[in-house]
Amino acid sequence: DTEVTQTPKHLVMGMTNKKSLKCEQHMGHRAMYWYKQKAKKPPELMFVYSYEKLSINESVPSRFSPECPNSSLLNLHLHALQPEDSALYLCASSQIWRRGVTTDTQYFGPGTRLTVL
Amino acid sequence: KNEVEQSPQNLTAQEGEFITINCSYSVGISALHWLQQHPGGGIVSLFMLSSGKKKHGRLIATINIQEKHSSLHITASHPRDSAVYICAPGSSNTGKLIFGQGTTLQVKP
């Protein structure tokens, strides 16, 4: 199973709502990533989890709150978002992540298309 | 200057043509990745290269570490190859992927 799944596929939320994005993989990978992608732009890294610990936070606003409850699951909790946060949110996983070590192949999920009204 | 430069930005080809996409980078890398993204979002990793050349079906990727340059070739292109191709060197310093702006390829039948 080389699949990364993400739910929901689409999400529309108001600026006062609280919602969560979910990502799951069963490949035994110990690194998981959240990316944000705006239209016609490359993905931008938001967070990296390595062995269920937050290793990189790319100065993401606190209205985005990641959580890694176990080695297979990654959540992104959303609260008080702004319309400019509308984007495709991609989850990815790789065998490991370690600064200074070769970058492993990342397996991407299909993404959640988020619209903030 | 961007750390990763891809060319061309857009490419239209006729079915059957040989296609080359180029990538130059300025950072120290541990490996370089080529990714494919179809309309609708999903990203697929095509190659991870740290030296030489790799081939998978009609796709070939090469890298010249000394010149900090990589190429992705598609032989006998097909309309289903239409997608955005992204070069993403992996920084040897940070362990992060540094994404190029992407090349949008359209293959016409």
Coordinates of C-alpha atoms in Angstrom, one line a residue:
Chain A
D1 CA 0.0 0.0 0.0
T2 CA 1.8 3.2 -1.2
E3 CA -1.2 5.4 -0.7
V4 CA -1.6 8.6 1.4
T5 CA -5.2 9.4 2.0
Q6 CA -6.6 12.8 2.9
T7 CA -10.1 13.8 4.0
P8 CA -12.1 15.7 3.2
K9 CA -11.4 16.3 -0.5
H10 CA -13.1 19.7 -0.4
L11 CA -13.9 22.0 2.5
V12 CA -15.7 25.3 2.7
M13 CA -15.6 27.1 5.9
G14 CA -16.4 30.5 7.4
M15 CA -13.8 32.6 9.2
T16 CA -15.2 31.8 12.6
N17 CA -15.4 28.0 12.0
K18 CA -13.1 25.3 13.5
K19 CA -12.4 22.4 11.2
S20 CA -9.7 19.7 10.8
L21 CA -7.9 18.1 7.9
K22 CA -6.9 14.5 8.2
C23 CA -4.1 12.5 6.6
E24 CA -3.3 8.8 6.9
Q25 CA -0.6 6.5 5.6
H26 CA 0.1 2.8 6.3
M27 CA 3.5 2.5 4.7
G28 CA 5.4 2.6 8.0
H29 CA 6.8 6.0 7.2
R30 CA 8.1 8.0 10.1
A31 CA 8.1 11.5 8.5
M32 CA 4.9 13.4 7.5
Y33 CA 4.5 16.8 6.0
W34 CA 1.9 19.5 5.4
Y35 CA 2.2 21.7 2.4
K36 CA 0.1 24.6 1.2
Q37 CA -0.3 25.2 -2.6
K38 CA -1.9 28.2 -4.2
A39 CA -3.0 28.1 -7.8
K40 CA -0.2 27.9 -10.4
K41 CA 2.4 28.0 -7.7
P42 CA 4.7 25.2 -6.3
P43 CA 3.9 23.7 -2.9
E44 CA 5.1 25.6 0.2
L45 CA 6.2 23.6 3.2
M46 CA 4.3 24.3 6.4
F47 CA 5.2 21.5 8.9
V48 CA 7.4 18.4 9.2
Y49 CA 6.9 15.7 11.7
S50 CA 9.6 13.2 12.4
Y51 CA 8.9 10.2 14.6
E52 CA 5.7 11.9 15.7
K53 CA 7.6 15.0 16.9
L54 CA 7.3 18.4 15.2
S55 CA 10.6 19.1 13.6
I56 CA 9.9 22.0 11.3
N57 CA 7.4 24.8 11.6
E58 CA 7.9 27.2 8.8
S59 CA 6.6 30.2 10.8
V60 CA 3.0 29.2 10.1
P61 CA 0.3 31.4 11.8
S62 CA -1.1 29.9 14.9
R63 CA -4.5 29.5 13.3
F64 CA -3.0 26.4 11.8
S65 CA -2.3 23.8 14.4
P66 CA -0.8 20.4 13.4
E67 CA -1.1 17.2 15.4
C68 CA 0.4 13.8 15.0
P69 CA -1.5 11.4 17.2
N70 CA 0.5 8.3 16.0
S71 CA 2.9 7.3 13.3
S72 CA 0.1 6.8 10.7
L73 CA -2.0 9.9 11.3
L74 CA -1.5 13.6 10.8
N75 CA -4.1 16.2 11.4
L76 CA -4.2 19.9 10.7
H77 CA -6.6 21.9 12.9
L78 CA -8.0 25.1 11.4
H79 CA -9.4 28.0 13.4
A80 CA -10.3 31.6 12.5
L81 CA -8.9 31.3 9.0
Q82 CA -8.7 34.2 6.5
P83 CA -9.9 34.1 2.9
E84 CA -6.2 34.2 1.8
D85 CA -5.8 30.8 3.4
S86 CA -7.9 29.3 0.7
A87 CA -5.6 26.8 -1.1
L88 CA -4.9 23.2 -1.8
Y89 CA -3.5 21.5 1.4
L90 CA -1.3 18.6 0.6
C91 CA 0.0 15.9 3.0
A92 CA 3.0 13.8 2.2
S93 CA 5.0 11.1 3.9
S94 CA 8.5 9.6 3.6
Q95 CA 10.5 6.9 5.2
I96 CA 12.4 9.3 7.4
W97 CA 13.4 12.9 7.6
R98 CA 16.6 14.1 9.0
R99 CA 18.4 17.4 8.5
G100 CA 21.6 16.9 6.5
V101 CA 20.6 13.3 5.3
T102 CA 19.5 12.6 1.8
T103 CA 15.9 13.6 1.2
D104 CA 13.7 10.6 0.8
T105 CA 11.0 10.1 -1.8
Q106 CA 7.9 11.8 -0.6
Y107 CA 4.5 10.2 -1.3
F108 CA 1.7 12.8 -1.6
G109 CA -1.9 12.6 -0.9
P110 CA -4.6 14.0 -3.3
G111 CA -5.0 17.1 -1.2
T112 CA -7.9 19.0 0.4
R113 CA -9.1 22.0 -1.5
L114 CA -10.0 24.6 1.2
T115 CA -12.2 27.6 0.6
V116 CA -12.5 30.2 3.3
L117 CA -15.5 32.5 3.0
Chain B
K1 CA 17.9 34.9 -8.3
N2 CA 15.8 31.8 -7.5
E3 CA 17.5 28.8 -6.0
V4 CA 15.9 26.6 -8.6
E5 CA 15.3 27.6 -12.2
Q6 CA 13.2 25.4 -14.5
S7 CA 12.9 25.9 -18.3
P8 CA 10.8 26.1 -20.2
Q9 CA 7.8 27.4 -18.1
N10 CA 5.3 26.2 -20.7
L11 CA 5.7 23.6 -23.4
T12 CA 3.3 22.4 -26.1
A13 CA 4.2 19.3 -28.1
Q14 CA 2.7 17.1 -30.6
E15 CA 2.1 13.5 -29.7
G16 CA 5.2 11.4 -30.3
E17 CA 7.7 14.2 -29.8
F18 CA 10.8 14.0 -27.6
I19 CA 10.5 16.4 -24.7
T20 CA 13.2 17.9 -22.5
I21 CA 12.7 19.9 -19.3
N22 CA 15.7 21.5 -17.7
C23 CA 16.4 22.4 -14.1
S24 CA 19.3 24.4 -12.7
Y25 CA 19.9 24.9 -9.0
S26 CA 22.3 26.9 -6.8
V27 CA 22.1 25.1 -3.4
G28 CA 24.0 22.1 -2.1
I29 CA 21.8 19.1 -2.5
S30 CA 21.6 15.5 -1.2
A31 CA 19.3 14.4 -4.0
L32 CA 17.1 15.9 -6.6
H33 CA 13.5 14.9 -7.2
W34 CA 11.3 15.2 -10.2
L35 CA 7.6 15.4 -9.5
Q36 CA 4.5 15.3 -11.7
Q37 CA 1.2 17.1 -10.9
H38 CA -1.9 16.5 -12.9
P39 CA -4.8 19.0 -12.9
G40 CA -6.9 18.4 -9.8
G41 CA -3.9 18.3 -7.5
G42 CA -2.3 14.9 -6.9
I43 CA 1.5 14.9 -7.0
V44 CA 3.5 11.8 -8.0
S45 CA 7.2 11.4 -7.4
L46 CA 8.8 10.3 -10.7
F47 CA 12.5 10.2 -9.8
M48 CA 15.0 10.7 -7.0
L49 CA 18.5 11.2 -8.3
S50 CA 21.8 11.8 -6.6
S51 CA 24.0 11.0 -9.6
G52 CA 24.0 9.9 -13.2
K53 CA 20.8 8.8 -15.0
K54 CA 17.6 6.9 -14.2
K55 CA 15.0 5.5 -16.6
H56 CA 11.4 4.5 -16.0
G57 CA 9.4 3.6 -19.0
R58 CA 9.4 6.5 -21.4
L59 CA 10.9 8.9 -18.8
I60 CA 14.6 9.5 -18.3
A61 CA 16.2 11.8 -15.7
T62 CA 19.8 12.9 -15.6
I63 CA 21.8 14.9 -13.2
N64 CA 25.2 16.6 -13.4
I65 CA 26.2 17.4 -9.8
Q66 CA 29.3 19.5 -10.8
E67 CA 27.2 21.7 -13.1
K68 CA 24.2 21.7 -10.8
H69 CA 21.9 20.8 -13.6
S70 CA 19.3 18.1 -14.2
S71 CA 17.1 17.2 -17.1
L72 CA 13.9 15.3 -17.5
H73 CA 13.2 13.7 -20.9
I74 CA 10.0 12.2 -22.2
T75 CA 10.3 9.9 -25.2
A76 CA 7.3 9.3 -27.6
S77 CA 5.2 11.8 -25.7
H78 CA 1.5 11.1 -25.3
P79 CA -1.5 13.3 -24.3
R80 CA -1.7 11.6 -20.9
D81 CA 1.8 13.1 -20.2
S82 CA 0.1 16.5 -20.0
A83 CA 0.8 17.8 -16.5
V84 CA 3.0 20.1 -14.5
Y85 CA 6.5 18.8 -14.0
I86 CA 8.3 20.1 -10.9
C87 CA 12.1 19.9 -10.2
A88 CA 12.7 19.8 -6.4
P89 CA 16.3 19.6 -5.1
G90 CA 16.6 18.3 -1.6
S91 CA 18.7 20.7 0.4
S92 CA 21.7 19.0 2.1
N93 CA 21.6 21.6 4.8
T94 CA 17.9 21.7 5.8
G95 CA 16.6 18.4 4.5
K96 CA 13.7 20.3 2.8
L97 CA 12.7 20.1 -0.8
I98 CA 13.2 23.4 -2.7
F99 CA 10.5 23.5 -5.4
G100 CA 11.0 24.9 -8.9
Q101 CA 8.2 26.9 -10.4
G102 CA 7.2 24.0 -12.6
T103 CA 6.9 23.3 -16.3
T104 CA 3.4 23.0 -17.7
L105 CA 3.4 20.5 -20.5
Q106 CA 0.6 20.0 -23.0
V107 CA 0.8 17.2 -25.5
K108 CA -1.6 17.4 -28.3
P109 CA -2.9 14.4 -30.2

